[in-house]
Coordinates of C-alpha atoms in Angstrom, one line a residue:
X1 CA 163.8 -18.9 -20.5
X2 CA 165.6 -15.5 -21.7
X3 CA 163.7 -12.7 -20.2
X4 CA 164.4 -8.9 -20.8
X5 CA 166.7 -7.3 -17.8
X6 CA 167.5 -3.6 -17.1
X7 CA 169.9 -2.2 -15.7
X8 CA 170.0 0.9 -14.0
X9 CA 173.6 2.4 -12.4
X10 CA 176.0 4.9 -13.3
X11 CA 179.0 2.6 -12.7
X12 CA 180.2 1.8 -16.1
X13 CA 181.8 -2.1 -14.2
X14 CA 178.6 -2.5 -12.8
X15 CA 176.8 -2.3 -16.2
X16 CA 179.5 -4.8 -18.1
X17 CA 179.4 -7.1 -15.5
X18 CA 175.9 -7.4 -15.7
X19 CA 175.8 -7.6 -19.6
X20 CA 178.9 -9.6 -19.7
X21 CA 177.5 -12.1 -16.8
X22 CA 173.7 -12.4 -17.8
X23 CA 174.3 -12.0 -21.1
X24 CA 175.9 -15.6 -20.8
X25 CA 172.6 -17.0 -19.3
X26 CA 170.8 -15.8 -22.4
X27 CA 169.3 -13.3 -20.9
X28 CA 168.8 -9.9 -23.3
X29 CA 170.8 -6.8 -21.2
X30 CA 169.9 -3.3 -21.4
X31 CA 171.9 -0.5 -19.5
X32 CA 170.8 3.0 -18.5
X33 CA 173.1 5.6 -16.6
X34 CA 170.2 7.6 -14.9
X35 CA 166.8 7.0 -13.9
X36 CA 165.6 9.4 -16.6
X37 CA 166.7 7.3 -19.1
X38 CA 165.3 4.2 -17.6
X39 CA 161.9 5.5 -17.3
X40 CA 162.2 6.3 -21.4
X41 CA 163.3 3.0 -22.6
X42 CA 160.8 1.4 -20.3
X43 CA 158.3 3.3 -22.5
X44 CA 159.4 0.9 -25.7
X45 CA 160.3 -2.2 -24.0
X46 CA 158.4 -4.6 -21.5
X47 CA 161.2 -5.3 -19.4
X48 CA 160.9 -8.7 -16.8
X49 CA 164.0 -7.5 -14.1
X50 CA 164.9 -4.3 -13.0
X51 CA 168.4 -4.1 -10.9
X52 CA 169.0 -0.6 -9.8
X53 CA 171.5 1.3 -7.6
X54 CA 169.6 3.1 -5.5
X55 CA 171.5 6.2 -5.5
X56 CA 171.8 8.4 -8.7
X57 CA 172.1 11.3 -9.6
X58 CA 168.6 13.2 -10.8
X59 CA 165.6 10.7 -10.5
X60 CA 167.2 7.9 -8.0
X61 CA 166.9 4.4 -8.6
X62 CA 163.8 3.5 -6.8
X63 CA 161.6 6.3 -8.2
X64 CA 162.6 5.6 -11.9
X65 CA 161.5 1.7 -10.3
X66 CA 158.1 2.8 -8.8
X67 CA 157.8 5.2 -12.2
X68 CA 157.9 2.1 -14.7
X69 CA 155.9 -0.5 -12.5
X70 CA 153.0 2.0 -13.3
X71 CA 153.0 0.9 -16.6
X72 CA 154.3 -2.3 -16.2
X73 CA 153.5 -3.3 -12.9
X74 CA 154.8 -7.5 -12.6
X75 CA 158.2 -5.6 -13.4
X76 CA 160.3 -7.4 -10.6
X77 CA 163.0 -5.3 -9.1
X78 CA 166.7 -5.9 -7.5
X79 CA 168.1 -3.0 -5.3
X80 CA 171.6 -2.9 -5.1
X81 CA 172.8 -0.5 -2.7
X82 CA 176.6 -0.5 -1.1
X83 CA 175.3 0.4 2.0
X84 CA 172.8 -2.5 3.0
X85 CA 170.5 -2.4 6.7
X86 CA 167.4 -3.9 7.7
X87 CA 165.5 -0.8 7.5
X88 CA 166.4 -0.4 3.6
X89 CA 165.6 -3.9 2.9
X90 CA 162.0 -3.1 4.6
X91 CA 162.3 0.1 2.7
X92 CA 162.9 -2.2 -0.5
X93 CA 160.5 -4.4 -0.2
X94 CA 157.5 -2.0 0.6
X95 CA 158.9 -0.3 -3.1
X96 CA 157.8 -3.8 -5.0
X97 CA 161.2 -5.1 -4.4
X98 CA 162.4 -8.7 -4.3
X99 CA 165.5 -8.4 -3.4
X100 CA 168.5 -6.4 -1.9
X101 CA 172.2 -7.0 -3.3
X102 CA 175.1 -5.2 -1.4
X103 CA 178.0 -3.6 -3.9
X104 CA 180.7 -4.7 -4.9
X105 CA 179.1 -8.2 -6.1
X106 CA 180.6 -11.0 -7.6
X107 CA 179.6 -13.0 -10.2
X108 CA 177.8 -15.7 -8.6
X109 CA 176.1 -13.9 -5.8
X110 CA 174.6 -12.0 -9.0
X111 CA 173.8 -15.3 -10.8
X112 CA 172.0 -16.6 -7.7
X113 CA 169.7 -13.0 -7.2
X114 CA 168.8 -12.9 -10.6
X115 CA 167.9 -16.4 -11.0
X116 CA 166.0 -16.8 -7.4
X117 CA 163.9 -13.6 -8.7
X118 CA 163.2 -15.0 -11.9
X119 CA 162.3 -17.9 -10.5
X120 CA 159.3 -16.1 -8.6
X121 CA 158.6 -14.4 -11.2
X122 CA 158.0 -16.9 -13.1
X123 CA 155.3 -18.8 -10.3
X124 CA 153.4 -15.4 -10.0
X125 CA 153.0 -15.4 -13.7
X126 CA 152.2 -19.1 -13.9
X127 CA 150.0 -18.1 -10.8
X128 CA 148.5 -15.6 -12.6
X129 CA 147.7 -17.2 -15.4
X130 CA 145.7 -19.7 -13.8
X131 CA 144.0 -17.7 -12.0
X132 CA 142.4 -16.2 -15.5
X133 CA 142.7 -19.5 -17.2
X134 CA 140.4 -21.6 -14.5
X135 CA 137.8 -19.2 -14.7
X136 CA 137.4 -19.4 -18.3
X137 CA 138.0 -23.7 -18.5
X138 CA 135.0 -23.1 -16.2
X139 CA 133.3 -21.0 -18.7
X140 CA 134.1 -23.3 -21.6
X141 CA 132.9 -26.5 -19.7
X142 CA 129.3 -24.6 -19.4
X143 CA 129.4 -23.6 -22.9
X144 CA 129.7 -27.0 -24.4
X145 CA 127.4 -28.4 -21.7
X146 CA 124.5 -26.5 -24.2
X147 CA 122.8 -28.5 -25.8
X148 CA 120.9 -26.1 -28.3
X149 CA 121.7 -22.6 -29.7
X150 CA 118.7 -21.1 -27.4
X151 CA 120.9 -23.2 -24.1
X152 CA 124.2 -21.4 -25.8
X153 CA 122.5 -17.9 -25.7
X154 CA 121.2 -18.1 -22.1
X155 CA 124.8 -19.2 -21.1
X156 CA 126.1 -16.6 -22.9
X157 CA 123.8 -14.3 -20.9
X158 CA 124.3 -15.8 -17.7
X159 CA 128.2 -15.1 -18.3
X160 CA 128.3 -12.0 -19.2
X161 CA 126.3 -11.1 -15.8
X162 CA 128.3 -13.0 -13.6
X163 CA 131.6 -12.2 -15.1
X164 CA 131.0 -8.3 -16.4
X165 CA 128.5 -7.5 -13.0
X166 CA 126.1 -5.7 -15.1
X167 CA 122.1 -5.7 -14.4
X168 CA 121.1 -5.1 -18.0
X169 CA 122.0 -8.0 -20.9
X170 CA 120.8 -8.9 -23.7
X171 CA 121.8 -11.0 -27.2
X172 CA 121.0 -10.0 -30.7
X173 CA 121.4 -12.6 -33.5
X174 CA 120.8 -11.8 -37.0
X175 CA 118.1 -13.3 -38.8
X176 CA 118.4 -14.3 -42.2
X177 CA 114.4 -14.8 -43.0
X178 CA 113.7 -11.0 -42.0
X179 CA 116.9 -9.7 -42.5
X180 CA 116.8 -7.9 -38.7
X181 CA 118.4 -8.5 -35.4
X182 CA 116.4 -10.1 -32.9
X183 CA 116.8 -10.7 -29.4
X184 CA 117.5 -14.3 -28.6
X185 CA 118.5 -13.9 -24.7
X186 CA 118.4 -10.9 -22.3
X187 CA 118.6 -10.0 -18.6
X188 CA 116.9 -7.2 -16.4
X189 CA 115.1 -5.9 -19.5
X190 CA 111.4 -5.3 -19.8
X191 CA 109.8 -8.7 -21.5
X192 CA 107.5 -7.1 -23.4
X193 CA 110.1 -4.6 -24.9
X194 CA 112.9 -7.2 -26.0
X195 CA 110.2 -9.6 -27.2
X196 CA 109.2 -7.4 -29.8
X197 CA 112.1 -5.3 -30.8
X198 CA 114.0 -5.7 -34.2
X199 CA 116.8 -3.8 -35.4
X200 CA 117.8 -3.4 -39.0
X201 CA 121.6 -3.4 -40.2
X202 CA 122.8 -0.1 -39.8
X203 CA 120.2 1.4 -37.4
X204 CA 120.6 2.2 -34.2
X205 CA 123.9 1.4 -32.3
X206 CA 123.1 -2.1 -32.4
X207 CA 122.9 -2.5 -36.0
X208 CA 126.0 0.3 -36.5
X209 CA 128.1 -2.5 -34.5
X210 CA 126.8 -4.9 -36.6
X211 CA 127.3 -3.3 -40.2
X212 CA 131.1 -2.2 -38.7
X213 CA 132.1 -5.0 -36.6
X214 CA 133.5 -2.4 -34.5
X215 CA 132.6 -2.6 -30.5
X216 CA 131.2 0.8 -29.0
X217 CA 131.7 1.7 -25.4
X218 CA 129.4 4.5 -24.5
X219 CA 129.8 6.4 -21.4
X220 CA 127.4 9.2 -20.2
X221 CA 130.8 11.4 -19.0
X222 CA 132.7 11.3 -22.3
X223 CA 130.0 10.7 -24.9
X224 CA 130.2 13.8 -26.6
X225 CA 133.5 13.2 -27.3
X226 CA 133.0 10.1 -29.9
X227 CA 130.4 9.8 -33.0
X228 CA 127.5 8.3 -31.2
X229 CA 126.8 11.4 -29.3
X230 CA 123.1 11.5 -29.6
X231 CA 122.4 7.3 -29.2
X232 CA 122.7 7.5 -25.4
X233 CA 119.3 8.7 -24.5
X234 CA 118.0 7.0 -22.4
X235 CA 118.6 8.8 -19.1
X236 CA 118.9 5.9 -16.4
X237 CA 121.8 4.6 -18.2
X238 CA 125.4 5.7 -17.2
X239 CA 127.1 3.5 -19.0
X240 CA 126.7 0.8 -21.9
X241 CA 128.8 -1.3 -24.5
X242 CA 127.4 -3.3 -28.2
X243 CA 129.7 -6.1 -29.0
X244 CA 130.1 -7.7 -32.2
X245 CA 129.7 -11.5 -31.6
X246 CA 131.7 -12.8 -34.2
X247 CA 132.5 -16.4 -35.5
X248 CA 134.9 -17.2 -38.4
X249 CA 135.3 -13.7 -39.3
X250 CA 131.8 -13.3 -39.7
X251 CA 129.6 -11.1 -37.7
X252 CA 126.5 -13.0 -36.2
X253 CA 125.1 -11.0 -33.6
X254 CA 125.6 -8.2 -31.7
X255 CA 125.3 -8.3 -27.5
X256 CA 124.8 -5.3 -25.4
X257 CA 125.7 -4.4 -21.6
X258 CA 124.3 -1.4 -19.8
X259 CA 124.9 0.2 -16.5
X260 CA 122.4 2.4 -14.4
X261 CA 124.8 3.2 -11.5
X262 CA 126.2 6.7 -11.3
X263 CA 129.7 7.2 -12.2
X264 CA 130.1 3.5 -13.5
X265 CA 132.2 3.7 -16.6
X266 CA 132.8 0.7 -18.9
X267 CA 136.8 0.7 -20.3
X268 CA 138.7 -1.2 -22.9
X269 CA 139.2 -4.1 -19.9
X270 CA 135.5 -4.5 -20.3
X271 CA 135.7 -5.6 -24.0
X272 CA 138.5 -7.9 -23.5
X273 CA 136.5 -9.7 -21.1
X274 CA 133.2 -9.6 -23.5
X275 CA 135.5 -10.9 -26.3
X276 CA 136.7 -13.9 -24.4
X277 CA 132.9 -14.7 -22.8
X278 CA 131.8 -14.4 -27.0
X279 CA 134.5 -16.3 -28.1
X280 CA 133.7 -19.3 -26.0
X281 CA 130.0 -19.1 -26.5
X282 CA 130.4 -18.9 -30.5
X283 CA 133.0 -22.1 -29.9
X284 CA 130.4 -23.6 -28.0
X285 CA 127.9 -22.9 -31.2
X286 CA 129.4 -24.0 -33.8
X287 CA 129.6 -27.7 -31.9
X288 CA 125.7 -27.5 -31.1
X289 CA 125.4 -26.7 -34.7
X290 CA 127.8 -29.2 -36.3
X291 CA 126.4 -32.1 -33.6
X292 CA 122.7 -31.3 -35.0
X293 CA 124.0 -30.6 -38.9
X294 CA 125.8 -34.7 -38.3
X295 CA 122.4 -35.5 -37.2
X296 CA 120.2 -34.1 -39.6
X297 CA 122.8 -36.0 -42.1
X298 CA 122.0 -38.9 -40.8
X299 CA 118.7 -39.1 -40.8
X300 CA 118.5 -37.8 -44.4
X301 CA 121.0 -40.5 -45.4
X302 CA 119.1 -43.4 -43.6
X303 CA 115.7 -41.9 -45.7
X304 CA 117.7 -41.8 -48.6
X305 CA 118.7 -45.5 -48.2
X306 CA 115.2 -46.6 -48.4
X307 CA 115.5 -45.3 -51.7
X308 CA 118.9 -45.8 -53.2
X309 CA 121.8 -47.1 -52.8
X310 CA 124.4 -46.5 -49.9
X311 CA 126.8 -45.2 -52.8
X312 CA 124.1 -43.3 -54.5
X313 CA 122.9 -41.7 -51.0
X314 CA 126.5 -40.8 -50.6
X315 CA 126.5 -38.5 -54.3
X316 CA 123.5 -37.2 -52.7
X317 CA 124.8 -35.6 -49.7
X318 CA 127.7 -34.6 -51.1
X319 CA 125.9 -32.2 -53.7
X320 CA 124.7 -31.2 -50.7
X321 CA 121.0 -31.5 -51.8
X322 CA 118.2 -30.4 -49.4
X323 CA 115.8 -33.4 -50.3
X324 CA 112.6 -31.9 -48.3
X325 CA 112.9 -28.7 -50.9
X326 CA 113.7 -30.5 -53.7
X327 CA 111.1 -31.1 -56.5
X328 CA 110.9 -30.4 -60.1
X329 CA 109.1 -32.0 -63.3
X330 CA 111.7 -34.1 -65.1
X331 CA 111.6 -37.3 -68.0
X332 CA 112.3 -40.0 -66.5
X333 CA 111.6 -43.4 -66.7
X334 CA 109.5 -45.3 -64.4
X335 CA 109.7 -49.3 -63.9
X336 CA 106.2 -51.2 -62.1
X337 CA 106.7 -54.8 -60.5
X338 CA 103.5 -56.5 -59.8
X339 CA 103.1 -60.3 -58.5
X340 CA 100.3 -61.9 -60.0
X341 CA 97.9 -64.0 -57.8
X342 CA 99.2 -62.2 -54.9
X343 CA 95.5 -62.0 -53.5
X344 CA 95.7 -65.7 -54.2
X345 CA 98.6 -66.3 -52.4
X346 CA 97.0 -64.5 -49.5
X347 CA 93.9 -66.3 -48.9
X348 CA 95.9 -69.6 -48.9
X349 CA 99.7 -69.3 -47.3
X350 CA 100.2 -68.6 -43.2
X351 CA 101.3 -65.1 -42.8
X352 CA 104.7 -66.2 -41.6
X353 CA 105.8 -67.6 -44.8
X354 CA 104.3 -64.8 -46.7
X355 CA 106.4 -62.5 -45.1
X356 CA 109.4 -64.9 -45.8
X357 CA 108.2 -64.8 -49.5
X358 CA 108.3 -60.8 -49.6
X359 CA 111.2 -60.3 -47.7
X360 CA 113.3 -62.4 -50.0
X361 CA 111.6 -60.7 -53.2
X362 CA 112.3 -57.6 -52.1
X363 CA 115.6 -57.9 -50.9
X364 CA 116.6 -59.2 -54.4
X365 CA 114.4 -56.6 -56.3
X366 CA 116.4 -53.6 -54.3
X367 CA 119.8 -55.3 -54.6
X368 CA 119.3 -55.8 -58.5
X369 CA 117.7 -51.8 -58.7
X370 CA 120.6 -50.3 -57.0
X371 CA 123.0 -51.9 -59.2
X372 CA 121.5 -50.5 -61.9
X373 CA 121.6 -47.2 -60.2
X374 CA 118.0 -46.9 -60.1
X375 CA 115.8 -45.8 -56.7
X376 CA 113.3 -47.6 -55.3
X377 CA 110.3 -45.1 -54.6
X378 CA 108.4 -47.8 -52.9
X379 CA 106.9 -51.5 -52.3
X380 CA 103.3 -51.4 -52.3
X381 CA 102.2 -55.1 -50.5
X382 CA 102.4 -57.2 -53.8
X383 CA 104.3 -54.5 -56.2
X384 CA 107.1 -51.8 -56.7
X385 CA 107.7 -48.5 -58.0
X386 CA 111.6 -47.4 -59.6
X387 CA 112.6 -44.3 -61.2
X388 CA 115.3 -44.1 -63.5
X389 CA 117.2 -41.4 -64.4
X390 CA 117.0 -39.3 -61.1
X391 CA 118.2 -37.8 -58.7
X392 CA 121.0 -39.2 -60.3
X393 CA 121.3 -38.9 -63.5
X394 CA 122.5 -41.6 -65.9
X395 CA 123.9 -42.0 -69.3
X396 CA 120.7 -44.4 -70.3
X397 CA 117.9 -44.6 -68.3
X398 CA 116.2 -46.4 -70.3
X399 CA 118.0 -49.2 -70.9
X400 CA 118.9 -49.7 -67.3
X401 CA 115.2 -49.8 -66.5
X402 CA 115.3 -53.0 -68.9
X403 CA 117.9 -54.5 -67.5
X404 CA 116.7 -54.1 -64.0
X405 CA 113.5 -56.2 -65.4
X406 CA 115.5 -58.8 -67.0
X407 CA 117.3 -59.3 -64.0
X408 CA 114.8 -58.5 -62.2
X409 CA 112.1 -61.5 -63.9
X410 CA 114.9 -64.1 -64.3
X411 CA 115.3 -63.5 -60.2
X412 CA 112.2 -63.8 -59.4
X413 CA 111.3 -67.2 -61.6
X414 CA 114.6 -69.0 -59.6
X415 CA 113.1 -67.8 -56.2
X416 CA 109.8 -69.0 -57.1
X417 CA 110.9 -72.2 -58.0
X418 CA 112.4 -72.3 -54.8
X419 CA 109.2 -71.9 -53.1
X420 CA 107.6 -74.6 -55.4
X421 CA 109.4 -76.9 -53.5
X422 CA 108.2 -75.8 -50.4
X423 CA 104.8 -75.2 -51.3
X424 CA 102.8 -76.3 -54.8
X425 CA 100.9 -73.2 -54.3
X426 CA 103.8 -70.7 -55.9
X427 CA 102.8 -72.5 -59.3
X428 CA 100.2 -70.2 -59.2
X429 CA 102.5 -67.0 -58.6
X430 CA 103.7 -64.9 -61.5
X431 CA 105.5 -61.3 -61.9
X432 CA 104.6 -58.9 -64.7
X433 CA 106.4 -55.7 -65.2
X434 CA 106.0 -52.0 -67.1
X435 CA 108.2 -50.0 -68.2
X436 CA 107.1 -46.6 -69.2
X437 CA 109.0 -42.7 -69.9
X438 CA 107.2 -39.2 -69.8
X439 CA 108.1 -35.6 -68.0
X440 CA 106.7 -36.4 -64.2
X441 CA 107.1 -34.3 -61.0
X442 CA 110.1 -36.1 -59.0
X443 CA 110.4 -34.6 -55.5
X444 CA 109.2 -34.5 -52.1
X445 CA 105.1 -34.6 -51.4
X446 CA 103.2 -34.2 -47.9
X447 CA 104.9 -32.2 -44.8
X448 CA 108.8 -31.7 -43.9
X449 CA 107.9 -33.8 -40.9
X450 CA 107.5 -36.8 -43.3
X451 CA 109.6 -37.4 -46.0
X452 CA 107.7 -39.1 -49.2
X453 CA 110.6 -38.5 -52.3
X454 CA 107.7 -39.7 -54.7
X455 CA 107.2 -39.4 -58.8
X456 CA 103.5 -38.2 -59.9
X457 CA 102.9 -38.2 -63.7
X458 CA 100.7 -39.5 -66.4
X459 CA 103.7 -41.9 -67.2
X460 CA 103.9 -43.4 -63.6
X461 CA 100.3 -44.4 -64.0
X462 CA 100.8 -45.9 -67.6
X463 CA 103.8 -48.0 -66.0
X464 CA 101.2 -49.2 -63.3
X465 CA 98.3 -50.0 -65.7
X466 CA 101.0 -52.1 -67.8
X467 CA 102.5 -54.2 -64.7
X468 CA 98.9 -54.9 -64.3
X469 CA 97.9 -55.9 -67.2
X470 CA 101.0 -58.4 -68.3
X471 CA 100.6 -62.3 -68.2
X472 CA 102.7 -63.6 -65.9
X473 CA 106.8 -63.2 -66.6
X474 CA 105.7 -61.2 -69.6
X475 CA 107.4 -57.3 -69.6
X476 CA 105.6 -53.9 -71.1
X477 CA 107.3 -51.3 -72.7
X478 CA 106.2 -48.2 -74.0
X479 CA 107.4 -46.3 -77.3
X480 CA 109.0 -44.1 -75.8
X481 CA 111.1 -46.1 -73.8
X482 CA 111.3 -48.7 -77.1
X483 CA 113.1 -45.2 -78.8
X484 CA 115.6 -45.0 -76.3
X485 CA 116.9 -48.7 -76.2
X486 CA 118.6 -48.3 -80.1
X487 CA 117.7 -52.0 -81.2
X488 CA 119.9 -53.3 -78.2
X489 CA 117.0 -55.7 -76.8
X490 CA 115.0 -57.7 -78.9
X491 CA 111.3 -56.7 -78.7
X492 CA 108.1 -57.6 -80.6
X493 CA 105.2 -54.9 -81.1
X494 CA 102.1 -55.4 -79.0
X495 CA 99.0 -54.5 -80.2
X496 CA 98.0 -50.3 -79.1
X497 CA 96.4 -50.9 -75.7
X498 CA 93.5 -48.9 -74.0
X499 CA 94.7 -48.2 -70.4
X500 CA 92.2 -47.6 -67.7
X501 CA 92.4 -43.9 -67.0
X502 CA 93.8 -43.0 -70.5
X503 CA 92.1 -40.7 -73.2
X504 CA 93.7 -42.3 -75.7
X505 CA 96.0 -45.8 -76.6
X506 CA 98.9 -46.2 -75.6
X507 CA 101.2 -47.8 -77.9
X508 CA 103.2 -50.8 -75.9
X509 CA 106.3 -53.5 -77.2
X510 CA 106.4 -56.7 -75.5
X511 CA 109.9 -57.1 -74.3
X512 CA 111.1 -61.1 -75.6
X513 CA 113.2 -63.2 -72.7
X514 CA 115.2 -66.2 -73.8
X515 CA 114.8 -69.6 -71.5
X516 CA 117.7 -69.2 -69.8
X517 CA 116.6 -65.8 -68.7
X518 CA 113.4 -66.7 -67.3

């Protein structure tokens, strides 16, 4: 790997041979005559190897070394020295040096120093590095160990006083329904004081971080010199920090630190540390949320199945529709399945087969309703409710109500004749359906903790009264779903019908169903 060198001698060889020499091992070579000089370009580039004469003239070579390893202090160092003894090579190595090089050099012994200190170099910094990295891996693993944003703030929390040693913690997260911070999380603070205590955008040095997005350290010696002068008041604190805890840019929270011990100062290390701890916690919440978000999904899709299709479900969630807030008074149309003789059929068949029977209806009623993009509100023991037209919409709801009966009534005669054989008793059996359309209330009634998507309207009830009132493999309709069909079925006009329930007649069409359809 190419690592920055300097080199520091007033011997013009010395300084080509080292350009000329690690320049070939791709190495980038710098050269300074005097330690003065050194100790300035050190102050614009982070150099990896320092090789320095020790004597020179002005500054010498080992203070312009100790000089720069202030600022940069994994600078590793070669002394080269014509002049070599034990007690310099001690000398040297209680300086921060790695290694002593008697002049003149050659080529390889050169080589062989700078690549044996690089080479140590490099393990300390891989050393290094895992020494920072295995503490946060750590830190990550109990992150995603939460289970819940409330186990994600209490981590968050716990880390920040095992990592930052401060007695006083706490975590703010905005809330959305009262537009304040709140206190989700805290540590060594009064219960009764965090429990209560909300903080608008803007106010206080909590809700400043929050509006700016801008950490504030706040120390008792020096806070007079920064804007926040007069926020500090609470005497016992010496020291304190508000963090922005951020997530994709945007600011969701704020957590604050404070110190009671005199003369504790918090420094820019301090919020390095906080940003890492808050990066990892927000990491660790935006999985808690997406796991529970997949969830929720899934549940709504398997209600929504019950309902519609798998492909209509699918449109559904990908308007991204909240179905438990969803509910509005629409026209739609509204199709009623009822079997006649059910009670009948009841009072004479073993259970066992009667579930058989229902099952089998059913299963063909919702395949044939689906394909017609309707959705199946619900079976009711011997009948069904469909809507039409919602939540997806389509072109003619109407007319795929009546093809949904068709199909529907000519599915229902074959598996009845099926049962015939079976059983003599299913001569009795019989299906009527209605068909009506009206502006009903589609949407979700009862509690969020149980989903019923229902329809509730003077039309739903007309459709119901119809079903009811059919002879057997005989389908209602109502005008208003007659207007919407443009002469593509044939029909015949039923005499104007008073429905139980109604204040007036209700106008109904008889749809007509060829042999082979029935």
């Amino acid at each position: 790997m190419a690592r920055k060198i300097l080199v520091i001698d007033n011997e013009n060889l010395v300084a080509d041979i080292c350009r000329f020499t690690l320049g070939k091992l791709g190495h980038e070579v710098f050269c300074a005559m005097s330690g003065e000089q050194a100790v300035h370009m050190a102050g614009t580039i982070n150099f990896d190897l320092a090789i320095v004469n020790k004597r020179l003239e002005g500054i010498s070579g080992i203070e312009a070394f100790e000089m720069i390893r202030q600022t940069n202090p994994t600078l590793a160092g070669i002394l080269v020295t014509a002049h070599a003894s034990l007690d310099m090579v001690i000398e040297a190595m209680n300086n921060g040096f790695s290694r002593v090089c008697k002049k003149p050099f050659d080529t390889k012994e050169l080589v062989e120093a700078v690549t044996e200190t690089l080479k140590i170099t490099g393990l300390r910094e891989d050393i290094t590095r895992m020494k920072t990295l295995l503490p946060l891996y750590d830190l990550g693993q109990r992150f995603m160990a939460a289970e819940s944003e409330e186990a994600v703030y209490e981590e968050l929390a716990d880390a920040v006083l095992r990592e930052v040693n401060v007695p006083r913690v706490s975590v703010m997260m905005f809330d959305i329904t009262s537009g304040r911070l709140k206190v989700v999380a805290y540590r060594g603070l009064n219960p009764e004081f965090v429990e209560n205590l909300e903080i608008k955008p803007g106010e206080h040095i909590a809700g400043k971080v929050f509006q700016s997005s801008v950490p504030i350290i706040l120390n008792r010696s020096s806070q007079y010199l920064g804007p926040y002068t007069d926020l500090l008041k609470r005497r016992e604190l010496s020291a304190a920090i508000s963090f922005p805890i951020v997530s994709r840019g945007k600011v969701l929270g704020v957590l604050n630190i404070s110190e009671t011990r005199d003369g504790t100062e918090f420094h820019e290390a301090d919020i390095e540390m906080l940003s890492i701890i808050t990066s990892q916690s927000m990491m660790a919440l935006e999985n808690v949320r997406f796991i529970r978000e997949r969830e929720e999904n899934s549940r709504i899709r398997a209600l929504l199945e019950q309902y519609v299709s798998p492909e209509v479900s699918h449109l559904l969630m990908e308007r991204n529709q909240d179905l438990l807030e969803v509910g509005s008074v629409q026209e739609l149309t509204v199709l009623f399945a009822d079997i006649r003789n059910f009670t009948f059929l009841v009072q004479h068949l073993p259970p066992e087969h009667l579930r058989l029977f229902l099952n089998s209806f059913f299963e063909l009623f919702a395949q044939i309703v689906f394909s017609c993009q309707g959705m199946l509100d619900k079976f009711m023991g011997d009948a069904a409710l469909v809507i039409f037209g919602a939540p997806v919409k389509t072109e003619k709801p109407c007319f795929a109500a009546v093809t949904a009966a068709k199909r529907i009534m000519h599915g229902f005669e074959k598996l009845r004749l099926f049962w015939v054989e079976k059983d003599n008793i299913f001569e009795k059996v019989g299906l009527g359906i209605g068909i009506s359309r009206g502006p009903m209330f589609l949407g979700n009634v009862g509690s969020a903790k149980r989903l019923d998507y229902t329809v509730i309207g003077t039309d739903v009830n007309i459709a119901q009264r119809l079903a009811s009132e059919t002879s057997s493999g005989q389908i209602l309709i109502t005008d208003r779903v007659y207007n919407n069909l443009d002469g593509q079925f044939a029909v015949r006009t039923d005499s104007n019908r008073w429905l139980r329930g109604m204040e007036s007649e209700v106008t109904v069409y008889s749809l007509l169903i060829e042999e082979s359809e029935s």
